[in-house]
Amino acid sequence: MSRPAAPAGAESATKPSAGRVEVRSIDYVPLAERHGKAWHLGPVWIMATATVASVAIGLIGVAAGANLFWSLAGIVLGSLFGTFFSAFHSAQGPQLGLPQMVQSRPQFGYRGAVLVWVFVLISYIGYNVFAGALGGDTLQNVVGGSSKAWAPVVVGAALLLAVFGYDSIHRLSRWLLALFLVAYAFFSVAAITTFDLPDGALDPGRFSWLPFLLQFAVSAGYLISWAPYVSDYSRYLPPDVGVRSTFLWTYLGMALSSIWLLSLGALIAQAFTDLGPIETIRTAGDAIFPGFGATALLVALPGLIIVIALNLYGASLTLLAIVDSFKPVRPTARVRLTAVLSVSVVGLALQYALPPDFLTAIGTFLVFLLYFFGPWTAINLVDFFVVRKGHYSIREIFNPHGMYGRWSRPGLAAYLIGFAASVPFQSTAIYTGPIAKALDGIDVAHFVGIAASGIAYWFLTRSLDLEAERDRIAEADLGLEDLAKAHANPNDSPQ
C-alpha cells in the first residue's frame, strides 16, 4: 500500500487538540500530524450509538408485530451485517488520511462523486433532525418546557463540539463512556429481572417475515448509515495502527453497543406498549425505581449531542467537498466553521417540520438510506480492498484534470446498476416494488443493491492498467510530505 502524501491545501496544517479549534477539513492529514491509538475508536462508536435513538430503533420490530425473540434476531443479524461495512470504511482512514467522501473520487470521478455526496449530505441533515428532536423531547420530558424550545440548546451544544472538532469529539467520548456503561448496565440487568413479558414473547415458533426483515433492515441501515463518514474520525491515526486493528475497534464498539441498546429497546417495548420512544424509556426506568427513568434519559443525552456533532462535522466536510468539486476550496478553519454553521441552521429549521409518526418516519428513512448507501459502500470497498488495493494518489484526488477524471464511468454505471436492481425489491410505506409485492412485502433490496453494484464495479474495472496507475501515483505524490510541512501555517486558526 503506497504511503499517502499531501495535496494542495496543506498550508492549513496544524495538529488538532481538545480545547483548540481544528483547522483541517477536506485536506490530507500529513504523517507528522498523525496521533492516537486504534482503541480510541471504540469509545467514539460506543457513544455514537449510546443514545435514545438506538433504543427507539429497537422498538420498531415489536411495533410492527414481531415478538421479542425475532426482534432480537433481527437486531443482532442486522447490526453484525451493517457494522461490517462501516468498520471496513473506518480502516481506510489511517491509510489515506482523508475524509471518507473525498475518497470516493477515484471510483466516481472528481465531479461524479457529487451525485453520491448529495445523498450523504441529506442523510447527515436528516439524522440531525431526528436526533435533535429526540434531544428536545428528552429535556421536555425531564425538565419541562417545550421540545421545540429545547432543540436549539441541544443543537447548540453539538455545534460547539463540532467546531472544536476531531480531538474534542474523541476525548469527550472517552470521558463520558464510564458513566453511560454503569447506568445502562444497571438499566439492562434490572429490566431483564424486573419486567414481565407477554406470553409467547420468546417463542421462536411465532415468526413473521415482514417485521423480522423490517427490524433487520433498520438495524443494518442504522449502522451502514455511518459508513460515509467513519474514516473522518480515524484519519488522524498513524497508518501503522493497521487495517485489522482499526477495523476491529470500530466493529466491536459499534456492533456491540448497537446490539445492546437496540435489544434493550425491544425488551422494554414488549413490556410497555403504545408509547413513544422517550415515554417508553421514562416509564421503563421509573418501573425499576421512581426517578430512574429521568436519570436514564439524561445519561443518554450526551450521546445524542455527540451524534449531532458527528453529523455536523461530517456534513461540513461533505458540503465543502461538493463545493470544491466546482470551485477549489482552500481548506481553512474559517471555511470549515462556515460550513458547520450552515448545516446546523438547515437541520435545526427542518426539526420544526418533523412528522408526528416518529417510528414510521425513522423506519422509512433508515430503509431508504440502505438503498442509497448500499451501492456506494460496495463500490468503495471493492475498489479499495479488491481492485486498487489501497493504492491512490492523494494529489490526483484533488486534481480536477487528474488521472481519476471528472466522471468515472465504471463507478457511476455500477452505482446505477446496483440501485436499479434493488428497486423491484424495495418495500416501504412510500413504495413497494413488484417483486416485493410478490413476496408479501418482504424487503431484500439491500442485499440486491450491494451485491449487484459490487459485482458490476469489479467487472467494469477489469480493464484498468493498475501497474501504470501505480507508476503515476509514485510520480505524482513524490515529496509531498515535505511540501505539507513547508506549507504548515498554525496561525490560521480563528482563535
CSV table of C-alpha atoms in Angstrom, one decimal, residues 10-433:
chain,number,residue,atom,x,y,z
A,10,ALA,CA,-1.7,21.5,3.1
A,11,GLU,CA,-0.9,25.1,4.0
A,12,SER,CA,-3.7,25.0,6.6
A,13,ALA,CA,-1.9,22.4,8.7
A,14,THR,CA,-1.9,22.3,12.4
A,15,LYS,CA,-2.1,19.4,14.9
A,16,PRO,CA,-5.6,19.3,16.5
A,17,SER,CA,-6.1,19.0,20.2
A,18,ALA,CA,-9.0,19.1,22.6
A,19,GLY,CA,-9.8,22.6,23.5
A,20,ARG,CA,-8.4,24.0,20.3
A,21,VAL,CA,-10.3,24.7,17.1
A,22,GLU,CA,-9.4,22.2,14.4
A,23,VAL,CA,-8.1,23.7,11.2
A,24,ARG,CA,-8.1,20.8,8.7
A,25,SER,CA,-11.2,19.9,6.8
A,26,ILE,CA,-11.2,18.1,3.4
A,27,ASP,CA,-7.4,18.2,3.0
A,28,TYR,CA,-4.9,15.4,3.6
A,29,VAL,CA,-3.5,14.9,7.2
A,30,PRO,CA,0.3,14.6,6.9
A,31,LEU,CA,2.1,11.9,8.7
A,32,ALA,CA,3.7,14.4,11.1
A,33,GLU,CA,0.2,15.3,12.4
A,34,ARG,CA,-1.0,11.7,12.9
A,35,HIS,CA,-1.6,10.7,16.5
A,36,GLY,CA,-3.7,8.4,18.7
A,37,LYS,CA,-4.3,4.7,19.0
A,38,ALA,CA,-6.7,2.3,17.4
A,39,TRP,CA,-8.6,1.6,20.6
A,40,HIS,CA,-9.6,5.3,20.7
A,41,LEU,CA,-12.2,4.4,18.1
A,42,GLY,CA,-14.1,2.1,20.4
A,43,PRO,CA,-15.4,4.8,22.8
A,44,VAL,CA,-16.3,7.1,19.9
A,45,TRP,CA,-18.6,4.5,18.3
A,46,ILE,CA,-20.0,3.2,21.6
A,47,MET,CA,-21.0,6.8,22.5
A,48,ALA,CA,-22.3,7.4,18.9
A,49,THR,CA,-24.8,4.6,19.4
A,50,ALA,CA,-25.3,5.2,23.1
A,51,THR,CA,-28.5,7.2,22.6
A,52,VAL,CA,-32.2,7.0,22.9
A,53,ALA,CA,-32.2,6.9,19.1
A,54,SER,CA,-30.7,3.4,19.3
A,55,VAL,CA,-33.3,2.3,21.9
A,56,ALA,CA,-36.0,3.8,19.6
A,57,ILE,CA,-34.8,1.8,16.6
A,58,GLY,CA,-35.1,-1.4,18.8
A,59,LEU,CA,-38.8,-0.6,19.2
A,60,ILE,CA,-39.6,-0.9,15.5
A,61,GLY,CA,-39.8,-4.7,15.1
A,62,VAL,CA,-42.1,-5.1,18.1
A,63,ALA,CA,-44.2,-2.2,16.9
A,64,ALA,CA,-44.5,-4.0,13.5
A,65,GLY,CA,-45.7,-7.2,15.2
A,66,ALA,CA,-42.6,-9.3,15.9
A,67,ASN,CA,-42.2,-11.0,19.2
A,68,LEU,CA,-39.1,-10.3,21.3
A,69,PHE,CA,-37.2,-13.4,20.1
A,70,TRP,CA,-37.4,-12.5,16.5
A,71,SER,CA,-36.9,-8.8,17.1
A,72,LEU,CA,-33.6,-9.7,18.9
A,73,ALA,CA,-32.7,-12.0,16.0
A,74,GLY,CA,-33.3,-9.1,13.5
A,75,ILE,CA,-31.3,-6.7,15.7
A,76,VAL,CA,-28.3,-9.0,16.1
A,77,LEU,CA,-28.1,-10.1,12.5
A,78,GLY,CA,-28.8,-6.6,11.1
A,79,SER,CA,-26.2,-5.0,13.4
A,80,LEU,CA,-23.5,-7.5,12.6
A,81,PHE,CA,-24.2,-7.1,8.9
A,82,GLY,CA,-24.3,-3.3,8.8
A,83,THR,CA,-21.3,-2.8,11.0
A,84,PHE,CA,-19.2,-4.9,8.7
A,85,PHE,CA,-19.2,-2.2,6.0
A,86,SER,CA,-18.7,0.8,8.3
A,87,ALA,CA,-15.8,-0.9,10.1
A,88,PHE,CA,-14.0,-1.6,6.8
A,89,HIS,CA,-14.5,2.1,5.8
A,90,SER,CA,-13.0,3.1,9.1
A,91,ALA,CA,-9.9,1.1,8.3
A,92,GLN,CA,-9.4,3.3,5.2
A,93,GLY,CA,-8.9,6.5,7.3
A,94,PRO,CA,-5.4,5.9,8.7
A,95,GLN,CA,-4.2,4.6,5.3
A,96,LEU,CA,-5.3,7.6,3.3
A,97,GLY,CA,-5.6,10.4,5.8
A,98,LEU,CA,-8.6,11.8,4.0
A,99,PRO,CA,-12.3,12.3,4.9
A,100,GLN,CA,-14.5,9.4,3.7
A,101,MET,CA,-16.3,11.2,1.0
A,102,VAL,CA,-13.3,12.6,-0.7
A,103,GLN,CA,-12.0,9.1,-1.0
A,104,SER,CA,-14.9,8.4,-3.4
A,105,ARG,CA,-13.3,10.5,-6.3
A,106,PRO,CA,-11.2,7.6,-7.7
A,107,GLN,CA,-14.4,5.5,-8.0
A,108,PHE,CA,-16.8,8.1,-9.3
A,109,GLY,CA,-14.7,10.9,-10.6
A,110,TYR,CA,-13.9,14.4,-9.4
A,111,ARG,CA,-17.4,15.6,-10.2
A,112,GLY,CA,-19.2,12.3,-10.5
A,113,ALA,CA,-18.8,11.7,-6.7
A,114,VAL,CA,-21.0,14.7,-6.1
A,115,LEU,CA,-24.0,12.5,-7.2
A,116,VAL,CA,-23.4,10.3,-4.1
A,117,TRP,CA,-22.3,13.2,-1.8
A,118,VAL,CA,-25.7,14.9,-2.2
A,119,PHE,CA,-27.5,11.9,-0.7
A,120,VAL,CA,-24.9,11.7,2.1
A,121,LEU,CA,-25.4,15.4,2.9
A,122,ILE,CA,-29.2,14.8,3.0
A,123,SER,CA,-28.7,11.9,5.4
A,124,TYR,CA,-26.5,13.9,7.8
A,125,ILE,CA,-29.1,16.6,8.0
A,126,GLY,CA,-31.9,14.1,8.2
A,127,TYR,CA,-30.3,12.2,11.1
A,128,ASN,CA,-29.8,15.5,12.9
A,129,VAL,CA,-33.5,16.3,12.5
A,130,PHE,CA,-34.4,13.1,14.3
A,131,ALA,CA,-31.6,13.3,16.9
A,132,GLY,CA,-32.3,17.0,17.7
A,133,ALA,CA,-36.0,16.2,18.1
A,134,LEU,CA,-35.2,13.3,20.5
A,135,GLY,CA,-32.9,15.6,22.5
A,136,GLY,CA,-35.6,18.3,22.7
A,137,ASP,CA,-38.2,15.6,23.7
A,138,THR,CA,-35.7,14.3,26.4
A,139,LEU,CA,-35.4,17.7,28.1
A,140,GLN,CA,-39.1,18.4,27.8
A,141,ASN,CA,-39.9,15.1,29.5
A,142,VAL,CA,-37.3,15.5,32.3
A,143,VAL,CA,-37.1,19.3,32.8
A,144,GLY,CA,-40.4,20.6,31.3
A,145,GLY,CA,-41.0,23.3,28.7
A,146,SER,CA,-41.3,22.8,25.0
A,147,SER,CA,-39.4,20.3,22.9
A,148,LYS,CA,-39.1,22.9,20.1
A,149,ALA,CA,-37.6,25.4,22.6
A,150,TRP,CA,-35.0,22.8,23.8
A,151,ALA,CA,-33.9,21.7,20.4
A,152,PRO,CA,-31.7,24.8,19.7
A,153,VAL,CA,-30.0,24.2,23.1
A,154,VAL,CA,-29.2,20.6,22.1
A,155,VAL,CA,-28.0,21.5,18.6
A,156,GLY,CA,-26.0,24.5,20.0
A,157,ALA,CA,-24.1,22.2,22.4
A,158,ALA,CA,-23.3,19.8,19.5
A,159,LEU,CA,-22.3,22.8,17.3
A,160,LEU,CA,-19.7,23.8,19.8
A,161,LEU,CA,-18.3,20.3,19.9
A,162,ALA,CA,-18.2,20.1,16.1
A,163,VAL,CA,-16.4,23.5,16.0
A,164,PHE,CA,-13.5,22.2,18.1
A,165,GLY,CA,-13.5,19.1,16.0
A,166,TYR,CA,-11.8,15.7,15.8
A,167,ASP,CA,-9.8,15.5,19.1
A,168,SER,CA,-12.5,17.1,21.3
A,169,ILE,CA,-15.0,14.5,19.9
A,170,HIS,CA,-12.7,11.7,20.7
A,171,ARG,CA,-11.8,12.8,24.2
A,172,LEU,CA,-15.3,13.7,25.3
A,173,SER,CA,-16.4,10.2,24.1
A,174,ARG,CA,-13.8,8.6,26.4
A,175,TRP,CA,-14.7,10.8,29.4
A,176,LEU,CA,-18.5,10.0,29.1
A,177,LEU,CA,-18.1,6.3,28.4
A,178,ALA,CA,-17.9,5.1,32.0
A,179,LEU,CA,-21.0,7.0,33.2
A,180,PHE,CA,-23.0,5.6,30.4
A,181,LEU,CA,-21.8,2.0,30.8
A,182,VAL,CA,-22.6,2.0,34.5
A,183,ALA,CA,-26.1,3.5,34.2
A,184,TYR,CA,-27.2,1.4,31.3
A,185,ALA,CA,-25.7,-1.8,32.6
A,186,PHE,CA,-27.9,-1.4,35.7
A,187,PHE,CA,-30.9,-0.4,33.5
A,188,SER,CA,-30.4,-3.6,31.4
A,189,VAL,CA,-30.0,-6.0,34.2
A,190,ALA,CA,-32.9,-4.5,36.1
A,191,ALA,CA,-35.1,-4.6,33.0
A,192,ILE,CA,-34.3,-8.3,32.4
A,193,THR,CA,-35.0,-9.3,36.0
A,194,THR,CA,-38.0,-7.0,36.7
A,195,PHE,CA,-40.2,-6.7,33.6
A,196,ASP,CA,-43.0,-9.2,32.9
A,197,LEU,CA,-43.1,-10.3,29.3
A,198,PRO,CA,-46.3,-11.3,27.4
A,199,ASP,CA,-47.0,-14.9,26.6
A,200,GLY,CA,-45.0,-16.1,23.5
A,201,ALA,CA,-42.5,-13.2,23.7
A,202,LEU,CA,-39.6,-15.7,23.5
A,203,ASP,CA,-41.3,-18.3,21.4
A,204,PRO,CA,-39.3,-18.9,18.2
A,205,GLY,CA,-42.4,-20.5,16.6
A,206,ARG,CA,-44.1,-17.2,16.3
A,207,PHE,CA,-42.3,-16.0,13.2
A,208,SER,CA,-43.4,-13.4,10.7
A,209,TRP,CA,-41.1,-12.4,7.8
A,210,LEU,CA,-42.2,-8.8,7.4
A,211,PRO,CA,-41.5,-7.5,10.9
A,212,PHE,CA,-38.3,-9.6,11.2
A,213,LEU,CA,-36.9,-8.2,8.0
A,214,LEU,CA,-38.0,-4.7,8.8
A,215,GLN,CA,-36.1,-4.9,12.1
A,216,PHE,CA,-33.1,-6.4,10.3
A,217,ALA,CA,-33.2,-3.6,7.6
A,218,VAL,CA,-33.5,-0.7,10.0
A,219,SER,CA,-30.7,-2.1,12.3
A,220,ALA,CA,-28.4,-2.7,9.3
A,221,GLY,CA,-29.4,0.7,7.7
A,222,TYR,CA,-28.7,2.4,11.0
A,223,LEU,CA,-25.1,1.2,11.1
A,224,ILE,CA,-24.4,1.3,7.3
A,225,SER,CA,-25.5,5.0,7.5
A,226,TRP,CA,-22.3,5.6,9.5
A,227,ALA,CA,-20.2,4.3,6.5
A,228,PRO,CA,-20.0,7.6,4.6
A,229,TYR,CA,-18.1,9.3,7.5
A,230,VAL,CA,-16.5,6.7,9.8
A,231,SER,CA,-13.0,7.4,8.4
A,232,ASP,CA,-13.4,11.1,9.2
A,233,TYR,CA,-12.8,10.0,12.8
A,234,SER,CA,-9.9,7.7,12.1
A,235,ARG,CA,-8.0,9.8,9.5
A,236,TYR,CA,-5.6,11.3,12.1
A,237,LEU,CA,-4.4,7.9,13.3
A,238,PRO,CA,-0.9,6.9,12.0
A,239,PRO,CA,-1.1,4.4,9.2
A,240,ASP,CA,0.9,1.8,11.2
A,241,VAL,CA,-2.0,1.2,13.5
A,242,GLY,CA,-3.0,-1.2,10.7
A,243,VAL,CA,-6.2,-2.1,8.9
A,244,ARG,CA,-7.0,-5.0,11.2
A,245,SER,CA,-6.9,-3.0,14.5
A,246,THR,CA,-8.8,-0.1,13.1
A,247,PHE,CA,-11.5,-2.5,11.7
A,248,LEU,CA,-11.8,-4.4,15.0
A,249,TRP,CA,-12.0,-1.4,17.3
A,250,THR,CA,-14.7,0.2,15.1
A,251,TYR,CA,-16.6,-3.1,14.7
A,252,LEU,CA,-16.6,-4.0,18.3
A,253,GLY,CA,-17.5,-0.6,19.6
A,254,MET,CA,-20.3,0.0,17.0
A,255,ALA,CA,-21.8,-3.5,16.8
A,256,LEU,CA,-21.8,-4.5,20.5
A,257,SER,CA,-23.2,-1.2,21.7
A,258,SER,CA,-25.9,-1.3,19.0
A,259,ILE,CA,-26.9,-4.8,19.7
A,260,TRP,CA,-27.1,-4.0,23.4
A,261,LEU,CA,-29.2,-0.8,23.1
A,262,LEU,CA,-31.5,-1.9,20.3
A,263,SER,CA,-32.1,-5.1,22.3
A,264,LEU,CA,-32.9,-3.1,25.4
A,265,GLY,CA,-35.4,-1.1,23.2
A,266,ALA,CA,-37.1,-4.3,22.0
A,267,LEU,CA,-37.3,-5.7,25.6
A,268,ILE,CA,-39.0,-2.6,27.1
A,269,ALA,CA,-41.2,-2.3,24.0
A,270,GLN,CA,-42.6,-5.8,24.9
A,271,ALA,CA,-43.2,-4.7,28.4
A,272,PHE,CA,-44.6,-1.2,27.7
A,273,THR,CA,-46.6,-0.9,24.6
A,274,ASP,CA,-48.2,2.1,22.7
A,275,LEU,CA,-45.7,4.7,24.0
A,276,GLY,CA,-43.3,6.9,22.1
A,277,PRO,CA,-39.5,6.2,22.5
A,278,ILE,CA,-38.9,8.9,25.2
A,279,GLU,CA,-42.0,7.9,27.2
A,280,THR,CA,-41.1,4.2,26.9
A,281,ILE,CA,-37.7,4.8,28.4
A,282,ARG,CA,-39.0,7.1,31.1
A,283,THR,CA,-41.8,4.6,32.0
A,284,ALA,CA,-39.5,1.6,32.0
A,285,GLY,CA,-36.9,3.4,34.1
A,286,ASP,CA,-39.5,4.5,36.7
A,287,ALA,CA,-40.8,1.0,36.9
A,288,ILE,CA,-37.4,-0.1,38.2
A,289,PHE,CA,-37.5,2.6,40.8
A,290,PRO,CA,-39.1,6.1,40.8
A,291,GLY,CA,-36.9,8.7,39.2
A,292,PHE,CA,-34.6,6.3,37.4
A,293,GLY,CA,-36.4,7.0,34.1
A,294,ALA,CA,-35.3,10.6,34.1
A,295,THR,CA,-31.8,9.6,35.0
A,296,ALA,CA,-31.7,7.1,32.1
A,297,LEU,CA,-32.8,9.8,29.7
A,298,LEU,CA,-30.3,12.4,30.9
A,299,VAL,CA,-27.4,9.9,30.9
A,300,ALA,CA,-28.2,9.2,27.2
A,301,LEU,CA,-28.4,12.8,26.3
A,302,PRO,CA,-24.7,13.4,25.9
A,303,GLY,CA,-24.6,10.6,23.4
A,304,LEU,CA,-27.2,12.4,21.3
A,305,ILE,CA,-25.2,15.6,21.4
A,306,ILE,CA,-22.1,13.6,20.2
A,307,VAL,CA,-24.1,12.1,17.4
A,308,ILE,CA,-25.3,15.5,16.3
A,309,ALA,CA,-21.8,16.8,16.5
A,310,LEU,CA,-20.5,13.9,14.4
A,311,ASN,CA,-23.2,14.7,11.8
A,312,LEU,CA,-22.4,18.4,11.7
A,313,TYR,CA,-18.7,17.7,11.4
A,314,GLY,CA,-19.2,15.2,8.7
A,315,ALA,CA,-21.8,17.2,6.9
A,316,SER,CA,-19.5,20.2,6.8
A,317,LEU,CA,-16.7,18.1,5.2
A,318,THR,CA,-19.2,16.8,2.6
A,319,LEU,CA,-20.6,20.2,1.8
A,320,LEU,CA,-17.0,21.5,1.3
A,321,ALA,CA,-16.2,18.6,-0.9
A,322,ILE,CA,-19.2,19.3,-3.0
A,323,VAL,CA,-18.2,23.0,-3.4
A,324,ASP,CA,-14.6,22.0,-4.1
A,325,SER,CA,-15.8,19.9,-7.0
A,326,PHE,CA,-16.9,23.0,-8.8
A,327,LYS,CA,-14.7,25.7,-7.3
A,328,PRO,CA,-11.5,24.8,-5.5
A,329,VAL,CA,-11.7,25.4,-1.7
A,330,ARG,CA,-8.7,26.4,0.3
A,331,PRO,CA,-9.3,24.3,3.5
A,332,THR,CA,-9.1,26.7,6.5
A,333,ALA,CA,-10.7,26.8,9.9
A,334,ARG,CA,-12.9,29.6,8.9
A,335,VAL,CA,-14.2,27.8,5.8
A,336,ARG,CA,-14.9,24.7,7.9
A,337,LEU,CA,-16.7,26.7,10.6
A,338,THR,CA,-18.9,28.4,8.0
A,339,ALA,CA,-19.9,25.0,6.6
A,340,VAL,CA,-20.6,23.6,10.1
A,341,LEU,CA,-22.8,26.6,10.9
A,342,SER,CA,-24.7,26.4,7.6
A,343,VAL,CA,-25.6,22.7,8.0
A,344,SER,CA,-26.6,23.2,11.7
A,345,VAL,CA,-29.0,26.0,10.8
A,346,VAL,CA,-30.6,24.0,8.0
A,347,GLY,CA,-31.0,20.9,10.2
A,348,LEU,CA,-32.5,23.0,13.1
A,349,ALA,CA,-35.0,24.6,10.7
A,350,LEU,CA,-36.1,21.2,9.5
A,351,GLN,CA,-36.7,19.9,13.0
A,352,TYR,CA,-39.9,22.0,13.2
A,353,ALA,CA,-41.3,20.0,10.3
A,354,LEU,CA,-40.7,16.6,11.8
A,355,PRO,CA,-43.6,14.1,11.0
A,356,PRO,CA,-45.7,13.2,14.0
A,357,ASP,CA,-45.4,9.5,13.4
A,358,PHE,CA,-41.8,9.2,14.6
A,359,LEU,CA,-41.3,5.5,14.4
A,360,THR,CA,-42.7,5.1,10.9
A,361,ALA,CA,-40.7,8.1,9.8
A,362,ILE,CA,-37.4,6.9,11.1
A,363,GLY,CA,-38.0,3.4,9.9
A,364,THR,CA,-38.7,4.5,6.3
A,365,PHE,CA,-35.8,6.9,6.4
A,366,LEU,CA,-33.3,4.2,7.5
A,367,VAL,CA,-34.5,1.7,5.0
A,368,PHE,CA,-34.1,4.3,2.2
A,369,LEU,CA,-30.6,5.1,3.4
A,370,LEU,CA,-29.7,1.5,3.0
A,371,TYR,CA,-31.0,1.6,-0.6
A,372,PHE,CA,-28.7,4.6,-1.5
A,373,PHE,CA,-25.7,3.8,0.7
A,374,GLY,CA,-25.6,0.1,-0.2
A,375,PRO,CA,-24.3,0.5,-3.8
A,376,TRP,CA,-21.8,3.2,-2.7
A,377,THR,CA,-20.3,1.2,0.1
A,378,ALA,CA,-19.9,-1.8,-2.1
A,379,ILE,CA,-18.2,0.1,-4.9
A,380,ASN,CA,-15.9,2.0,-2.5
A,381,LEU,CA,-14.8,-1.1,-0.6
A,382,VAL,CA,-14.4,-3.3,-3.7
A,383,ASP,CA,-12.2,-0.6,-5.2
A,384,PHE,CA,-10.1,-0.1,-2.0
A,385,PHE,CA,-9.6,-3.8,-1.0
A,386,VAL,CA,-10.0,-5.7,-4.3
A,387,VAL,CA,-9.3,-3.5,-7.3
A,388,ARG,CA,-6.7,-0.8,-6.4
A,389,LYS,CA,-5.8,-2.4,-3.0
A,390,GLY,CA,-5.3,0.9,-1.2
A,391,HIS,CA,-3.0,2.5,-3.9
A,392,TYR,CA,-4.2,6.0,-4.6
A,393,SER,CA,-2.6,9.4,-5.4
A,394,ILE,CA,-3.7,11.9,-2.8
A,395,ARG,CA,-2.6,14.8,-5.1
A,396,GLU,CA,-4.6,13.4,-8.0
A,397,ILE,CA,-7.7,13.1,-5.9
A,398,PHE,CA,-7.6,16.9,-5.6
A,399,ASN,CA,-6.8,17.4,-9.3
A,400,PRO,CA,-9.9,18.1,-11.4
A,401,HIS,CA,-7.9,17.3,-14.6
A,402,GLY,CA,-6.1,14.3,-13.0
A,403,MET,CA,-5.9,10.6,-13.5
A,404,TYR,CA,-9.3,9.8,-12.0
A,405,GLY,CA,-11.2,12.0,-14.4
A,406,ARG,CA,-14.2,14.3,-13.8
A,407,TRP,CA,-16.6,11.4,-14.4
A,408,SER,CA,-15.7,7.8,-13.8
A,409,ARG,CA,-17.9,5.6,-15.9
A,410,PRO,CA,-17.3,2.3,-14.0
A,411,GLY,CA,-18.3,3.7,-10.7
A,412,LEU,CA,-21.3,5.7,-11.9
A,413,ALA,CA,-22.5,2.8,-14.0
A,414,ALA,CA,-22.1,0.3,-11.2
A,415,TYR,CA,-24.0,2.6,-8.8
A,416,LEU,CA,-26.9,3.0,-11.2
A,417,ILE,CA,-26.9,-0.8,-11.8
A,418,GLY,CA,-27.0,-1.6,-8.1
A,419,PHE,CA,-29.7,0.9,-7.3
A,420,ALA,CA,-31.8,0.0,-10.3
A,421,ALA,CA,-31.5,-3.7,-9.4
A,422,SER,CA,-32.8,-3.0,-5.9
A,423,VAL,CA,-35.9,-1.0,-6.9
A,424,PRO,CA,-38.2,-4.0,-7.7
A,425,PHE,CA,-37.3,-5.5,-4.3
A,426,GLN,CA,-37.9,-2.3,-2.3
A,427,SER,CA,-40.8,-2.3,0.2
A,428,THR,CA,-41.6,0.8,2.3
A,429,ALA,CA,-44.6,2.8,3.3
A,430,ILE,CA,-44.0,5.0,0.3
A,431,TYR,CA,-43.2,2.5,-2.4
A,432,THR,CA,-43.3,-1.3,-2.9
A,433,GLY,CA,-41.7,-2.9,-5.9
